[in-house]
C-alpha cells in the first residue's frame, strides 16, 4: 500500500474509532484521538522501509512510542473489523499481507 493510501486508511480508522468509542460526529475527533492521524503520518514519513514497508502491525521495528502504540492498537482492534463492511479492499490486503509475512517467517526459521 502506498504511503498516502495507508495514511488515509489510518485516518479513516481513527474517525471510526472516535465516533464509536467517544461519540464524536462527522469529521470531528475528540482530544484523545486528534493527535493520532498526524502521529501516524510522522511515523510513516520517517519509516526506514519507505514504500516497501509492511503494515505497521506487521513490522519488526515497532517505532511507535509505547503509549501511542497502545492507542493505535485500540483503534485497530475496534475499527478493523468494522472496516470490512465499508472498506473491504484495504482490510483484505492487510489480511493477505499478514498471512504472507507469517508464512515467510515460518519458512525462514
PDB file of C-alpha atoms in Angstrom:
ATOM      1  CA  UNK A   1       0.000   0.000   0.000  1.00  0.00           C
ATOM      2  CA  UNK A   2       1.441   3.362  -0.887  1.00  0.00           C
ATOM      3  CA  UNK A   3       2.086   5.924   1.813  1.00  0.00           C
ATOM      4  CA  UNK A   4      -0.857   8.237   1.114  1.00  0.00           C
ATOM      5  CA  UNK A   5      -3.360   5.358   0.952  1.00  0.00           C
ATOM      6  CA  UNK A   6      -2.029   3.998   4.227  1.00  0.00           C
ATOM      7  CA  UNK A   7      -2.322   7.399   5.929  1.00  0.00           C
ATOM      8  CA  UNK A   8      -5.874   7.844   4.589  1.00  0.00           C
ATOM      9  CA  UNK A   9      -6.821   4.403   5.894  1.00  0.00           C
ATOM     10  CA  UNK A  10      -5.386   5.131   9.343  1.00  0.00           C
ATOM     11  CA  UNK A  11      -7.240   8.464   9.493  1.00  0.00           C
ATOM     12  CA  UNK A  12     -10.480   6.740   8.496  1.00  0.00           C
ATOM     13  CA  UNK A  13      -9.962   4.103  11.185  1.00  0.00           C
ATOM     14  CA  UNK A  14      -9.278   6.762  13.826  1.00  0.00           C
ATOM     15  CA  UNK A  15     -12.503   8.593  12.885  1.00  0.00           C
ATOM     16  CA  UNK A  16     -14.493   5.351  13.045  1.00  0.00           C
ATOM     17  CA  UNK A  17     -12.984   4.534  16.455  1.00  0.00           C
ATOM     18  CA  UNK A  18     -13.582   8.032  17.822  1.00  0.00           C
ATOM     19  CA  UNK A  19     -17.213   8.019  16.674  1.00  0.00           C
ATOM     20  CA  UNK A  20     -17.886   4.568  18.102  1.00  0.00           C
ATOM     21  CA  UNK A  21     -15.972   4.817  21.367  1.00  0.00           C
ATOM     22  CA  UNK A  22     -16.034   8.538  22.176  1.00  0.00           C
ATOM     23  CA  UNK A  23     -19.297   9.523  20.463  1.00  0.00           C
ATOM     24  CA  UNK A  24     -17.959  12.209  18.117  1.00  0.00           C
ATOM     25  CA  UNK A  25     -19.825  13.046  14.925  1.00  0.00           C
ATOM     26  CA  UNK A  26     -18.733  13.620  11.342  1.00  0.00           C
ATOM     27  CA  UNK A  27     -15.094  14.518  10.784  1.00  0.00           C
ATOM     28  CA  UNK A  28     -14.564  15.798  14.346  1.00  0.00           C
ATOM     29  CA  UNK A  29     -12.125  13.996  16.630  1.00  0.00           C
ATOM     30  CA  UNK A  30     -12.034  14.195  20.414  1.00  0.00           C
ATOM     31  CA  UNK A  31      -8.834  15.455  22.082  1.00  0.00           C
ATOM     32  CA  UNK A  32      -7.746  11.873  22.873  1.00  0.00           C
ATOM     33  CA  UNK A  33      -7.867  10.907  19.183  1.00  0.00           C
ATOM     34  CA  UNK A  34      -6.912  14.184  17.489  1.00  0.00           C
ATOM     35  CA  UNK A  35      -3.149  13.585  17.593  1.00  0.00           C
ATOM     36  CA  UNK A  36      -3.257  10.015  16.239  1.00  0.00           C
ATOM     37  CA  UNK A  37      -3.517  10.655  12.464  1.00  0.00           C
ATOM     38  CA  UNK A  38      -0.664  13.173  12.479  1.00  0.00           C
ATOM     39  CA  UNK A  39       1.452  10.930  14.672  1.00  0.00           C
ATOM     40  CA  UNK A  40       0.874   8.035  12.258  1.00  0.00           C
ATOM     41  CA  UNK A  41       1.856  10.273   9.327  1.00  0.00           C
ATOM     42  CA  UNK A  42       5.083  11.325  11.047  1.00  0.00           C
ATOM     43  CA  UNK A  43       5.975   7.719  11.836  1.00  0.00           C
ATOM     44  CA  UNK A  44       5.226   6.696   8.259  1.00  0.00           C
ATOM     45  CA  UNK A  45       7.264   9.582   6.816  1.00  0.00           C
ATOM     46  CA  UNK A  46      10.272   8.555   8.908  1.00  0.00           C
ATOM     47  CA  UNK A  47       9.944   4.826   8.253  1.00  0.00           C
ATOM     48  CA  UNK A  48      13.268   3.263   7.182  1.00  0.00           C
ATOM     49  CA  UNK A  49      11.403   0.782   4.959  1.00  0.00           C
ATOM     50  CA  UNK A  50       9.989   3.531   2.720  1.00  0.00           C
ATOM     51  CA  UNK A  51       7.283   2.443   0.317  1.00  0.00           C
ATOM     52  CA  UNK A  52       8.358  -1.199   0.601  1.00  0.00           C
ATOM     53  CA  UNK A  53       7.366  -1.378   4.255  1.00  0.00           C
ATOM     54  CA  UNK A  54       4.848  -3.782   5.697  1.00  0.00           C
ATOM     55  CA  UNK A  55       1.801  -2.520   7.549  1.00  0.00           C
ATOM     56  CA  UNK A  56       2.958  -1.173  10.913  1.00  0.00           C
ATOM     57  CA  UNK A  57       1.227  -4.033  12.715  1.00  0.00           C
ATOM     58  CA  UNK A  58       3.411  -6.485  10.752  1.00  0.00           C
ATOM     59  CA  UNK A  59       6.634  -4.502  11.074  1.00  0.00           C
ATOM     60  CA  UNK A  60       9.521  -5.925  13.118  1.00  0.00           C
ATOM     61  CA  UNK A  61      10.801  -2.452  14.134  1.00  0.00           C
ATOM     62  CA  UNK A  62       7.810  -1.124  16.145  1.00  0.00           C
ATOM     63  CA  UNK A  63       8.917   2.505  16.110  1.00  0.00           C
ATOM     64  CA  UNK A  64       5.809   3.880  17.840  1.00  0.00           C
ATOM     65  CA  UNK A  65       6.158   5.233  21.375  1.00  0.00           C
ATOM     66  CA  UNK A  66       4.680   2.670  23.805  1.00  0.00           C
ATOM     67  CA  UNK A  67       1.711   4.868  24.801  1.00  0.00           C
ATOM     68  CA  UNK A  68       0.932   5.691  21.161  1.00  0.00           C
ATOM     69  CA  UNK A  69       1.292   2.032  20.165  1.00  0.00           C
ATOM     70  CA  UNK A  70      -1.309   1.167  22.800  1.00  0.00           C
ATOM     71  CA  UNK A  71      -3.717   3.807  21.448  1.00  0.00           C
ATOM     72  CA  UNK A  72      -3.159   2.721  17.846  1.00  0.00           C
ATOM     73  CA  UNK A  73      -3.774  -0.925  18.767  1.00  0.00           C
ATOM     74  CA  UNK A  74      -7.078   0.051  20.381  1.00  0.00           C
ATOM     75  CA  UNK A  75      -8.050   1.892  17.197  1.00  0.00           C
ATOM     76  CA  UNK A  76      -7.090  -1.067  15.002  1.00  0.00           C
ATOM     77  CA  UNK A  77      -8.914  -3.598  17.187  1.00  0.00           C
ATOM     78  CA  UNK A  78     -12.078  -1.541  17.153  1.00  0.00           C
ATOM     79  CA  UNK A  79     -12.075  -0.174  13.602  1.00  0.00           C
ATOM     80  CA  UNK A  80     -10.510  -3.110  11.747  1.00  0.00           C
ATOM     81  CA  UNK A  81     -13.490  -5.475  11.854  1.00  0.00           C
ATOM     82  CA  UNK A  82     -15.914  -2.621  11.167  1.00  0.00           C
ATOM     83  CA  UNK A  83     -13.922  -1.613   8.092  1.00  0.00           C
ATOM     84  CA  UNK A  84     -14.594  -4.981   6.470  1.00  0.00           C
ATOM     85  CA  UNK A  85     -18.143  -3.953   5.552  1.00  0.00           C
ATOM     86  CA  UNK A  86     -17.463  -0.380   4.492  1.00  0.00           C
ATOM     87  CA  UNK A  87     -13.920  -0.623   3.047  1.00  0.00           C
ATOM     88  CA  UNK A  88     -13.225  -4.313   2.328  1.00  0.00           C
ATOM     89  CA  UNK A  89     -10.292  -3.952  -0.089  1.00  0.00           C
ATOM     90  CA  UNK A  90      -7.779  -2.429   2.384  1.00  0.00           C
ATOM     91  CA  UNK A  91      -8.871  -4.962   5.011  1.00  0.00           C
ATOM     92  CA  UNK A  92      -8.396  -7.894   2.649  1.00  0.00           C
ATOM     93  CA  UNK A  93      -4.993  -6.545   1.564  1.00  0.00           C
ATOM     94  CA  UNK A  94      -3.976  -6.316   5.209  1.00  0.00           C
ATOM     95  CA  UNK A  95      -5.103  -9.886   5.908  1.00  0.00           C
ATOM     96  CA  UNK A  96      -3.277 -11.196   2.818  1.00  0.00           C
ATOM     97  CA  UNK A  97      -0.073  -9.350   3.768  1.00  0.00           C
ATOM     98  CA  UNK A  98      -0.265 -10.657   7.339  1.00  0.00           C
ATOM     99  CA  UNK A  99      -0.630 -14.236   6.112  1.00  0.00           C
ATOM    100  CA  UNK A 100       2.253 -13.814   3.619  1.00  0.00           C
ATOM    101  CA  UNK A 101       4.542 -12.488   6.340  1.00  0.00           C
ATOM    102  CA  UNK A 102       3.590 -15.297   8.733  1.00  0.00           C
ATOM    103  CA  UNK A 103       4.310 -17.914   6.052  1.00  0.00           C
ATOM    104  CA  UNK A 104       7.616 -16.271   5.201  1.00  0.00           C
ATOM    105  CA  UNK A 105       8.639 -16.158   8.866  1.00  0.00           C
ATOM    106  CA  UNK A 106       7.600 -19.789   9.407  1.00  0.00           C
ATOM    107  CA  UNK A 107       9.607 -20.991   6.388  1.00  0.00           C
ATOM    108  CA  UNK A 108      12.620 -18.809   7.225  1.00  0.00           C
ATOM    109  CA  UNK A 109      13.090 -20.336  10.684  1.00  0.00           C
TER     110      UNK A 109
END
